[in-house]
Short mmCIF file of C-alpha atoms in Angstrom, two decimals:
data_model
loop_
_atom_site.label_atom_id
_atom_site.label_comp_id
_atom_site.label_asym_id
_atom_site.label_seq_id
_atom_site.Cartn_x
_atom_site.Cartn_y
_atom_site.Cartn_z
CA MET A 1 -1.00 -19.40 -5.49
CA ASP A 2 1.72 -17.30 -5.27
CA ASP A 3 1.63 -14.35 -3.10
CA ILE A 4 1.63 -11.28 -5.12
CA GLY A 5 2.71 -8.19 -2.81
CA LYS A 6 1.05 -4.89 -2.63
CA GLY A 7 3.13 -2.98 -6.34
CA GLU A 8 3.71 -7.11 -7.95
CA LEU A 9 2.11 -7.40 -10.96
CA PHE A 10 0.98 -10.83 -12.26
CA PHE A 11 1.80 -11.97 -16.29
CA SER A 12 -0.20 -15.53 -16.63
CA PRO A 13 0.87 -18.38 -18.84
CA PRO A 14 -1.25 -18.47 -22.44
CA ASN A 15 -4.47 -20.50 -22.25
CA GLY A 16 -5.30 -22.88 -24.78
CA LYS A 17 -6.89 -20.51 -27.32
CA LEU A 18 -3.94 -18.22 -26.84
CA ARG A 19 -1.35 -21.36 -27.10
CA LEU A 20 -2.54 -22.25 -30.51
CA ALA A 21 -1.70 -18.77 -31.77
CA ASP A 22 1.79 -19.30 -29.92
CA ILE A 23 1.90 -22.45 -32.35
CA GLN A 24 1.24 -20.84 -35.37
CA ASP A 25 3.52 -17.73 -35.36
CA GLY A 26 6.05 -19.37 -33.18
CA LEU A 27 5.59 -16.02 -30.32
CA LYS A 28 4.99 -17.14 -26.34
CA THR A 29 2.07 -15.36 -25.42
CA TYR A 30 1.38 -14.03 -21.82
CA SER A 31 -1.32 -12.37 -20.48
CA PHE A 32 -2.21 -9.51 -18.42
CA ASP A 33 -5.68 -9.12 -16.55
CA LEU A 34 -7.74 -7.44 -14.15
CA PRO A 35 -10.91 -8.31 -12.49
CA ALA A 36 -14.34 -8.62 -15.06
CA GLY A 37 -16.61 -6.12 -15.33
CA ARG A 38 -15.57 -4.27 -12.63
CA SER A 39 -12.51 -2.69 -14.66
CA CYS A 40 -14.27 -2.40 -17.65
CA PRO A 41 -16.12 1.24 -17.41
CA GLN A 42 -17.38 1.41 -20.86
CA ALA A 43 -19.05 -2.04 -21.68
CA LEU A 44 -22.76 -2.47 -21.90
CA THR A 45 -23.76 -5.77 -23.46
CA CYS A 46 -20.71 -8.00 -22.02
CA LYS A 47 -20.81 -6.10 -18.43
CA SER A 48 -20.62 -8.83 -15.94
CA HIS A 49 -18.38 -8.89 -12.48
CA VAL A 50 -18.52 -11.64 -9.55
CA ALA A 51 -19.60 -10.57 -6.68
CA LEU A 52 -19.02 -12.43 -3.57
CA LYS A 53 -22.00 -13.31 -0.98
CA ASN A 54 -21.27 -14.95 1.93
CA GLY A 55 -18.12 -16.49 0.56
CA VAL A 56 -19.26 -17.50 -2.53
CA SER A 57 -18.95 -16.24 -5.90
CA LYS A 58 -21.71 -15.42 -7.87
CA ILE A 59 -22.37 -13.62 -11.59
CA VAL A 60 -23.83 -10.32 -11.95
CA ASP A 61 -24.65 -9.19 -15.37
CA GLY A 62 -25.26 -5.88 -15.91
CA HIS A 63 -29.35 -4.26 -16.99
CA SER A 64 -28.26 -4.39 -20.96
CA CYS A 65 -26.42 -7.56 -20.74
CA LYS A 66 -26.74 -9.90 -24.00
CA VAL A 67 -23.66 -11.99 -24.04
CA ARG A 68 -22.06 -12.56 -20.56
CA CYS A 69 -18.07 -12.00 -20.40
CA TYR A 70 -16.42 -15.18 -20.38
CA ALA A 71 -13.23 -13.84 -18.22
CA ALA A 72 -16.71 -13.51 -15.46
CA SER A 73 -17.95 -16.63 -15.77
CA LEU A 74 -14.04 -17.80 -15.02
CA GLU A 75 -13.28 -16.09 -11.89
CA ALA A 76 -16.67 -17.29 -10.66
CA VAL A 77 -15.37 -21.13 -10.96
CA TYR A 78 -12.12 -20.60 -10.47
CA PRO A 79 -11.31 -18.31 -7.15
CA ALA A 80 -7.56 -18.17 -7.82
CA VAL A 81 -8.05 -16.44 -10.73
CA ARG A 82 -10.98 -14.03 -9.27
CA ILE A 83 -8.19 -13.06 -6.91
CA ARG A 84 -5.11 -12.89 -9.13
CA HIS A 85 -7.13 -10.00 -11.50
CA SER A 86 -7.96 -8.19 -7.66
CA LYS A 87 -4.60 -8.11 -6.87
CA ASN A 88 -3.76 -7.20 -10.17
CA PHE A 89 -6.47 -3.92 -9.94
CA ASP A 90 -5.28 -2.86 -6.90
CA ALA A 91 -1.43 -3.11 -8.00
CA VAL A 92 -2.42 -0.95 -10.39
CA ARG A 93 -3.92 1.13 -9.32
CA HIS A 94 -0.99 1.76 -6.24
CA HIS A 95 0.89 2.43 -8.75
CA LEU A 96 -0.86 5.12 -10.16
CA ARG A 97 -1.65 6.75 -7.22
CA ARG A 98 1.89 6.74 -5.97
CA GLY A 99 3.96 7.47 -9.40
CA GLY A 100 1.76 7.79 -12.58
CA SER A 101 1.83 6.45 -15.84
CA ASN A 102 5.32 5.99 -15.92
CA GLU A 103 5.91 4.36 -12.47
CA LEU A 104 2.76 1.52 -13.59
CA ALA A 105 4.66 1.30 -17.04
CA ASN A 106 8.42 0.34 -15.15
CA ALA A 107 6.32 -1.55 -12.97
CA ILE A 108 4.66 -3.06 -15.61
CA MET A 109 8.07 -4.19 -17.56
CA GLN A 110 9.91 -5.47 -14.68
CA SER A 111 7.29 -8.13 -14.69
CA ILE A 112 6.75 -8.95 -18.35
CA PRO A 113 8.34 -12.74 -18.23
CA ALA A 114 11.78 -13.20 -20.09
CA THR A 115 10.16 -15.76 -22.30
CA CYS A 116 7.69 -13.67 -23.02
CA THR A 117 7.44 -12.00 -27.11
CA ARG A 118 3.89 -11.38 -27.06
CA ILE A 119 1.50 -9.81 -24.72
CA ARG A 120 -2.36 -9.36 -24.50
CA ILE A 121 -3.59 -7.13 -22.44
CA HIS A 122 -6.58 -8.47 -20.99
CA SER A 123 -7.98 -11.84 -21.72
CA SER A 124 -10.15 -10.65 -18.61
CA GLY A 125 -10.26 -6.26 -18.03
CA ASP A 126 -9.86 -3.51 -19.80
CA PHE A 127 -8.77 0.08 -19.53
CA PHE A 128 -10.47 2.12 -16.66
CA ASN A 129 -8.61 4.74 -16.50
CA GLU A 130 -6.65 7.14 -19.52
CA LYS A 131 -3.37 7.40 -17.38
CA TYR A 132 -3.71 3.17 -17.59
CA LEU A 133 -3.98 3.63 -21.27
CA LYS A 134 -0.66 5.63 -21.28
CA SER A 135 1.24 3.13 -19.66
CA TRP A 136 0.84 0.34 -21.45
CA ILE A 137 1.82 3.09 -24.36
CA THR A 138 5.02 3.36 -23.03
CA VAL A 139 6.17 -0.63 -22.02
CA ALA A 140 5.06 -0.74 -25.47
CA ARG A 141 7.44 1.87 -26.66
CA LYS A 142 9.99 0.95 -24.65
CA ARG A 143 9.41 -2.57 -25.78
CA PRO A 144 9.64 -2.97 -29.67
CA ASP A 145 10.76 -6.05 -29.11
CA ILE A 146 7.43 -7.53 -27.34
CA ILE A 147 3.92 -7.36 -29.55
CA VAL A 148 1.16 -5.71 -27.09
CA TYR A 149 -2.24 -6.19 -27.82
CA CYS A 150 -5.69 -6.09 -26.71
CA TYR A 151 -9.80 -5.74 -27.05
CA SER A 152 -11.15 -2.66 -26.14
CA LYS A 153 -14.58 -0.64 -25.66
CA SER A 154 -12.39 2.01 -23.99
CA VAL A 155 -13.26 4.13 -27.73
CA LYS A 156 -12.60 7.95 -26.47
CA TRP A 157 -9.50 7.15 -24.45
CA CYS A 158 -7.68 5.12 -27.43
CA ILE A 159 -8.98 7.98 -29.99
CA ASP A 160 -7.39 10.36 -27.94
CA LEU A 161 -4.17 9.03 -27.64
CA LYS A 162 -4.33 7.55 -31.05
CA LYS A 163 -0.76 9.79 -32.44
CA GLN A 164 1.10 8.07 -29.45
CA ILE A 165 0.18 4.75 -29.99
CA ASP A 166 0.52 4.66 -33.86
CA ASN A 167 4.03 5.88 -33.22
CA ALA A 168 4.44 2.58 -30.62
CA PRO A 169 3.96 0.02 -33.91
CA ASN A 170 4.32 -3.06 -31.82
CA LEU A 171 0.82 -1.56 -29.60
CA ILE A 172 -2.77 -3.35 -31.57
CA ILE A 173 -5.77 -2.08 -30.45
CA THR A 174 -8.85 -3.38 -31.48
CA LEU A 175 -12.40 -1.82 -30.86
CA SER A 176 -14.45 -4.09 -29.99
CA TYR A 177 -18.73 -3.24 -30.24
CA GLY A 178 -21.25 -3.70 -27.53
CA GLY A 179 -19.58 -0.63 -25.92
CA LYS A 180 -21.46 2.47 -24.68
CA GLN A 181 -19.56 4.42 -27.18
CA ASP A 182 -20.03 2.21 -30.49
CA ASP A 183 -21.22 5.18 -32.37
CA LEU A 184 -17.58 6.90 -32.47
CA ILE A 185 -16.14 3.01 -33.33
CA GLU A 186 -15.97 3.80 -36.94
CA ALA A 187 -14.74 6.98 -37.92
CA SER A 188 -11.96 5.85 -35.62
CA GLY A 189 -9.34 4.29 -38.06
CA TYR A 190 -8.71 1.02 -35.16
CA LYS A 191 -9.33 -2.38 -36.21
CA THR A 192 -12.81 -3.65 -34.79
CA ALA A 193 -13.96 -7.15 -33.43
CA THR A 194 -17.68 -7.63 -33.59
CA VAL A 195 -19.15 -10.68 -32.03
CA VAL A 196 -21.45 -13.19 -33.07
CA PHE A 197 -23.83 -15.66 -32.59
CA SER A 198 -23.04 -18.43 -35.19
CA GLU A 199 -20.74 -18.82 -38.49
CA GLU A 200 -23.55 -17.63 -40.61
CA SER A 201 -23.46 -14.33 -39.03
CA ALA A 202 -20.26 -13.67 -39.48
CA LYS A 203 -19.95 -14.68 -44.11
CA LYS A 204 -23.09 -12.55 -43.48
CA LEU A 205 -21.17 -9.50 -42.88
CA GLY A 206 -18.11 -11.01 -44.50
CA LEU A 207 -15.52 -11.23 -41.21
CA PRO A 208 -12.83 -13.30 -40.19
CA ILE A 209 -13.44 -15.68 -37.17
CA ASP A 210 -10.54 -15.03 -35.47
CA SER A 211 -10.51 -18.27 -33.06
CA THR A 212 -6.93 -18.00 -31.58
CA ASP A 213 -6.50 -14.41 -31.48
CA GLY A 214 -4.02 -14.50 -34.30
CA LEU A 215 -5.93 -12.12 -35.80
CA ALA A 216 -6.34 -9.84 -33.19
CA SER A 217 -2.17 -9.55 -33.23
CA ASN A 218 -2.24 -8.96 -36.96
CA ARG A 219 -2.04 -5.27 -37.94
CA ALA A 220 -3.14 -5.89 -41.58
CA VAL A 221 -6.92 -7.74 -40.26
CA ARG A 222 -9.12 -4.84 -39.90
CA ALA A 223 -11.63 -6.58 -38.86
CA THR A 224 -13.26 -9.28 -37.27
CA ALA A 225 -15.33 -11.07 -36.02
CA LEU A 226 -15.50 -13.27 -32.12
CA LEU A 227 -17.76 -16.56 -31.54
CA ILE A 228 -20.21 -16.61 -29.06
CA HIS A 229 -18.60 -19.75 -26.15
CA GLY A 230 -18.45 -19.62 -22.66
CA THR A 231 -21.40 -20.01 -19.36
CA GLN A 232 -24.33 -17.91 -21.32
CA PRO A 233 -27.58 -16.89 -18.78
CA LYS A 234 -30.17 -19.91 -19.23
CA GLY A 235 -33.05 -19.78 -21.54
CA SER A 236 -31.09 -16.35 -23.21
CA VAL A 237 -30.75 -15.57 -26.77
CA ALA A 238 -27.01 -16.40 -26.08
CA GLY A 239 -27.47 -19.52 -24.32
CA LYS A 240 -29.17 -20.83 -27.08
CA ALA A 241 -26.88 -19.71 -29.88
CA VAL A 242 -23.82 -21.33 -27.28
CA ALA A 243 -25.66 -24.72 -26.65
CA GLN A 244 -26.15 -24.94 -30.99
CA LEU A 245 -22.95 -24.01 -31.55
CA ARG A 246 -21.74 -26.91 -29.17
CA THR A 247 -24.06 -29.69 -31.12
CA ARG A 248 -22.76 -28.57 -34.43
CA THR A 249 -18.73 -29.47 -33.37
CA LYS A 250 -19.58 -32.33 -31.69
CA ILE A 251 -21.73 -33.47 -35.03
CA ARG A 252 -18.13 -32.76 -36.83
CA GLN A 253 -16.03 -34.26 -34.60
CA LYS A 254 -18.04 -37.73 -34.87
CA GLN A 255 -18.03 -37.29 -38.28
CA ALA A 256 -14.41 -36.19 -38.48
CA GLU A 257 -13.96 -40.27 -35.98
CA GLU A 258 -16.33 -41.98 -38.61
CA LYS A 259 -14.06 -40.94 -42.16
CA THR A 260 -11.44 -41.44 -40.53
CA HIS A 261 -12.02 -44.88 -39.40
CA THR A 262 -14.12 -45.55 -43.19
CA TYR A 263 -10.17 -45.12 -44.38
CA LYS A 264 -8.49 -47.50 -42.09
#
């Protein structure tokens, strides 16, 4: 892994889902990530983090956790991912302590890859205080050539800073349900996202499923569903839902293969 200094920040290249969105949209996306759970003060039903015990990574689910955070699962499996997220967290707080929001904004801008045309803030993590959110507002305002988007459960800070956020039209924030401040979301005027356990649930809610993040960075789409995925606690409702979705996917793949074979 690259050595990351005390104040250096690391942007990650796109994962499989973001690469699909890039192909569809003709963009180049990078993500900026913080530790799952530890940087998410308003998370509730998805609150999970990774703890080290005798040098071994272990996922710790919050008391109200119903949907285990996918990013926490990745951090548990890949130590390099956990370390990079943690070093980003240390660097962000270092800049905020030393020079506030403006210093951090400058550090972020200096770290953006030259080929980047879209930033996903927080494939892992969230806005952990208002000053940190202000830094990203400044980044978006000073880099109007880049689409900057994210999901967040830090609802009140987004509401308090909405005027500034609206003045940066390339900054697109989606408030996601499942946090401590859900009661503030409906009247907030922001885009929204809801985690669902099945395609049928999304259909009943009248929500399109965003499978690539392409809808999250589209300001015109005001509400979306996110299909549950990743490793879930054994025996949980979420775990059973993921198993059913995987079975359904395998059946569809088999049917597609049989159909292709028939036409040959």
